[in-house]
Coordinates of C-alpha atoms in Angstrom, one line a residue:
X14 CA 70.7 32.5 -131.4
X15 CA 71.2 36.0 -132.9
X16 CA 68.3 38.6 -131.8
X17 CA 66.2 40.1 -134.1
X18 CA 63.9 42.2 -135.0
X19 CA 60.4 40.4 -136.4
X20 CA 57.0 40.5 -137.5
X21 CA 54.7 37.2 -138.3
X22 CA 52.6 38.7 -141.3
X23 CA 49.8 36.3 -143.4
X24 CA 49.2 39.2 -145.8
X25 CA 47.1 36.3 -148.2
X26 CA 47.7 33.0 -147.0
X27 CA 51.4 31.8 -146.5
X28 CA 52.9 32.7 -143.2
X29 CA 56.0 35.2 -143.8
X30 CA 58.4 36.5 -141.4
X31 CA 59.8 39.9 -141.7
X32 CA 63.2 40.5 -139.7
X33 CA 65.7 43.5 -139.8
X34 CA 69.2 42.5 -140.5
X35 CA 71.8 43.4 -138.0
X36 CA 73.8 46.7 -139.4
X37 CA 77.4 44.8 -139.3
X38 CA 76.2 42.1 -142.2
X39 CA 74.8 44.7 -144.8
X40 CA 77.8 46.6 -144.3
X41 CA 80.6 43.1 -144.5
X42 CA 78.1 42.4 -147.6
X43 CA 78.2 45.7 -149.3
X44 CA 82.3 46.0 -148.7
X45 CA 82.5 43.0 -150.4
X46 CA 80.3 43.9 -153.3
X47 CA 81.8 46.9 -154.1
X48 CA 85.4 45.4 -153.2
X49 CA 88.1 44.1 -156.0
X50 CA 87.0 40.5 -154.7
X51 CA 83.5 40.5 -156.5
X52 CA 83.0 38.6 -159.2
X53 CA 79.6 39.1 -161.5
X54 CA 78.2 35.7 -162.7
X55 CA 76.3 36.0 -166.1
X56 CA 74.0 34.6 -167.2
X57 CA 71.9 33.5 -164.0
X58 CA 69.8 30.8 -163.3
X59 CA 67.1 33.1 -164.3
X60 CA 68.7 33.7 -168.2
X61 CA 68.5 37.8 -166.8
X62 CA 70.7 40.1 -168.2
X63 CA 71.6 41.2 -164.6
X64 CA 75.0 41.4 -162.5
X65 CA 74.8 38.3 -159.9
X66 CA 77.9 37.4 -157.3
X67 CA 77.7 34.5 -155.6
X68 CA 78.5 34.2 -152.0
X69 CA 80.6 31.2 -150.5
X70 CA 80.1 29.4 -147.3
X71 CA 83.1 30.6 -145.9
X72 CA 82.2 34.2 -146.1
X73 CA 78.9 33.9 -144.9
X74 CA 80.3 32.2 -142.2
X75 CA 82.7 35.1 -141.5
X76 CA 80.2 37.8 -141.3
X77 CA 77.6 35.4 -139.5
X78 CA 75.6 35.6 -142.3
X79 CA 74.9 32.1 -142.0
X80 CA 74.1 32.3 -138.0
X81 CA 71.9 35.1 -138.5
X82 CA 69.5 32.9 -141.4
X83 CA 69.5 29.9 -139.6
X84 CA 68.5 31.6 -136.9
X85 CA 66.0 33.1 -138.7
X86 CA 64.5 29.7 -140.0
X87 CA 64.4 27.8 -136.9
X88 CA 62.6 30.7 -135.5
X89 CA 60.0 30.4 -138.3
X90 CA 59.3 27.1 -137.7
X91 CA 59.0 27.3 -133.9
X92 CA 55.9 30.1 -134.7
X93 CA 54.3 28.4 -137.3
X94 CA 52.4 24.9 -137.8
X95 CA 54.8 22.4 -138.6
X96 CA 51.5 20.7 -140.8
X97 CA 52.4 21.5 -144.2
X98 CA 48.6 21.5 -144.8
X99 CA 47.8 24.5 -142.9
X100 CA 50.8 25.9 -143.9
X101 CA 50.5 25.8 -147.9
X102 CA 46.8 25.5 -148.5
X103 CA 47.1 21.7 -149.5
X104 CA 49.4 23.1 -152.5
X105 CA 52.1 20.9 -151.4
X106 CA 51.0 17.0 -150.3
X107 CA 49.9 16.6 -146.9
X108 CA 53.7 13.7 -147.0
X109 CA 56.1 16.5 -147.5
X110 CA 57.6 17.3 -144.0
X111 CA 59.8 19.3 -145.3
X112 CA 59.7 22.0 -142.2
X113 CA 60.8 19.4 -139.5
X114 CA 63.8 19.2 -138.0
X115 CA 66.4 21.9 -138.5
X116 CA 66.7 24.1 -141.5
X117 CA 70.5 25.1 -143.1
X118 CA 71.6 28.0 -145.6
X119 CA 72.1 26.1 -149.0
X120 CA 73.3 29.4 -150.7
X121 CA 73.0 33.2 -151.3
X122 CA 74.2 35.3 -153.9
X123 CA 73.4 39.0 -154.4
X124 CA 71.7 41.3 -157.2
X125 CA 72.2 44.6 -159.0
X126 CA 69.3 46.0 -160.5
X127 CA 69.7 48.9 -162.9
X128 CA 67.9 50.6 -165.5
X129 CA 65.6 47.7 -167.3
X130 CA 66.6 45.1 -164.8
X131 CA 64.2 42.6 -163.8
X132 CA 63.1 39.2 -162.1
X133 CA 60.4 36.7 -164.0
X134 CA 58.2 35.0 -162.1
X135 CA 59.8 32.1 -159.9
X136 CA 59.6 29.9 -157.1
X137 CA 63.3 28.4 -155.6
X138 CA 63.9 24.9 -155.0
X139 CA 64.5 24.7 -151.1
X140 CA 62.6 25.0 -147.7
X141 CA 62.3 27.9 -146.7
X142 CA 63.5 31.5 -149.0
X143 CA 65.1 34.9 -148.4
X144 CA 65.6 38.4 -149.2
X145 CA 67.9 41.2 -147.4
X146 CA 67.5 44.8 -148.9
X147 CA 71.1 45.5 -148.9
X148 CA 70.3 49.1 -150.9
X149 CA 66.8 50.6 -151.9
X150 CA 67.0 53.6 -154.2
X151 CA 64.1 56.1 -154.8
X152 CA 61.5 54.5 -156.3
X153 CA 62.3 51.1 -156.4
X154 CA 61.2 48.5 -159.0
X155 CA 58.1 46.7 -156.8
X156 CA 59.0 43.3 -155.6
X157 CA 55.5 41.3 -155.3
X158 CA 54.4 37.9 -154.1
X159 CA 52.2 35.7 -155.8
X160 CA 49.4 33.2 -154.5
X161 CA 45.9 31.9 -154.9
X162 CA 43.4 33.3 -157.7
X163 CA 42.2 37.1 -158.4
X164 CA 39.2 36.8 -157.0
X165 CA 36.1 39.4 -155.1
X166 CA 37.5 40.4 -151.4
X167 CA 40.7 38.5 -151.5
X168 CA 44.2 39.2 -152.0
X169 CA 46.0 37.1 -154.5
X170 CA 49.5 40.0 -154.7
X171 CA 51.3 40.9 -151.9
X172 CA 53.9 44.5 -152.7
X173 CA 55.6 44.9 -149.1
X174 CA 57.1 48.5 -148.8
X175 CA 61.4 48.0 -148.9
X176 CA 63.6 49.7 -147.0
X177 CA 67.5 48.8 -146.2
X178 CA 67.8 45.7 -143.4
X179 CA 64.7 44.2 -144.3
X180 CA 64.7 40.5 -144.2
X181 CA 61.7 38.8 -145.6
X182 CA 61.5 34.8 -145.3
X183 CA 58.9 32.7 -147.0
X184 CA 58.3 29.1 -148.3
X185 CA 60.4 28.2 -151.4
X186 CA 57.4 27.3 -153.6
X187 CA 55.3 31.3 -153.0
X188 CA 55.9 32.6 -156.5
X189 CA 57.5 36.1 -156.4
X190 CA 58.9 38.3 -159.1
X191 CA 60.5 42.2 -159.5
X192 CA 59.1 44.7 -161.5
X193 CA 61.5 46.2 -164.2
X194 CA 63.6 49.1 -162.8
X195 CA 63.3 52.3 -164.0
X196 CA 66.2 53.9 -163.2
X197 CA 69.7 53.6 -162.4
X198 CA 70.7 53.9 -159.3
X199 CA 70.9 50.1 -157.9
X200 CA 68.8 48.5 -155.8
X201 CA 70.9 45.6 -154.2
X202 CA 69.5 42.4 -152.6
X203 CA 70.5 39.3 -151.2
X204 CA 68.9 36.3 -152.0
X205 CA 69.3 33.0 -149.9
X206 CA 67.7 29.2 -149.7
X207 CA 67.4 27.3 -146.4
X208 CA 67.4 23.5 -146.8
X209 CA 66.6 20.5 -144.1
X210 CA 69.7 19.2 -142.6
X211 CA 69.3 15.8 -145.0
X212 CA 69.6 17.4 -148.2
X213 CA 72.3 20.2 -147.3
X214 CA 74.9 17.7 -148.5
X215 CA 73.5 17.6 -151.8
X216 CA 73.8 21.0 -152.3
X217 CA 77.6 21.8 -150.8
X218 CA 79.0 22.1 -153.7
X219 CA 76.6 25.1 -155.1
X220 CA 77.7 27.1 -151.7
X221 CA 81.2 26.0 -151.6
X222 CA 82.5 27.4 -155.5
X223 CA 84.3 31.2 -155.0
X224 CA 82.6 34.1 -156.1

């Protein structure tokens, strides 16, 4: 497996592992954003009037990517509880095992926040979720996590600073969103879902279209 650098944080309940991406991948990533190749998607899953490029198997594979984020999930679930009622505060039934066994990169695709830009709030359908800070400009539009209730001496929003190379895992179903930029020099992430091994086939076809 690919080293890394790591902290376990439980800023508010769900566990979350925060990595540094190795230098090579932003930069194969960034090439290829900026290169001839990319292709913006419109509209998103999201209906955001945002550039998206999608990222295909193959290249992720190329760049090891892919290594680097499965790498990253079976790590998680080595640290953490593999009960999924310690792990999600009984939000998710005590008969999902969804965290056993291993854990495989179901997609990525990348976003360009400019001026106005903006992500509503959202869970992904997957296993385990993930976010690379490929480019950070000054003051950057806040991306926050979501969970329990606004209540006296608890924490119900998590805003973790950003800087380039930050990798930040989480479970699929902790509601995030990002705030609307105010500015227009991009801020560029990478987005990316990590399924179980029995319904990777299912979702091929997403990770296998070109950009």
């Amino acid at each position: 497996m690919m080293h890394f650098q790591y902290q376990l944080l439980n800023p508010f309940g769900p566990n979350i592992l925060k990595a540094k991406c190795p230098q090579f991948i932003l930069n194969e990533v960034n090439k290829f954003i900026d290169g001839p190749e990319s292709r913006s998607v419109s509209p998103d899953l999201l209906d955001r009037d945002i550039d998206v490029v999608y990222l295909t198997e193959e290249f992720c594979e190329s760049i090891h990517l892919k290594e680097f984020v499965e790498g990253l999930g079976q790590f998680y679930n080595e640290q953490f509880p593999s009960d999924i009622d310690k792990l999600c505060l009984s939000l998710v039934p005590s008969s999902d095992d969804r965290f056993d066994g291993k854990t495989i990169m179901a997609d990525a695709w990348v976003n360009r926040y400019r001026s106005g830009d903006f992500t509503p709030v959202h869970i992904h359908a997957a296993d385990l979720s993930g976010i690379i800070l490929l480019e950070v400009p000054e003051d950057p539009s806040e991306l926050c996590f979501m969970h329990g209730h606004y209540l006296p001496w608890t924490s119900a929003e998590w805003t973790p600073k950003q800087e380039v190379g930050d990798v930040i895992l989480f479970p699929s179903w902790l509601q995030h969103m990002v705030f609307p930029q105010k500015h227009d020099n991009e801020r560029r992430t990478l987005s990316f879902n990590l399924i179980d091994e029995q319904n990777y086939s299912e979702r091929k076809w997403i990770f296998s279209k070109t950009s």
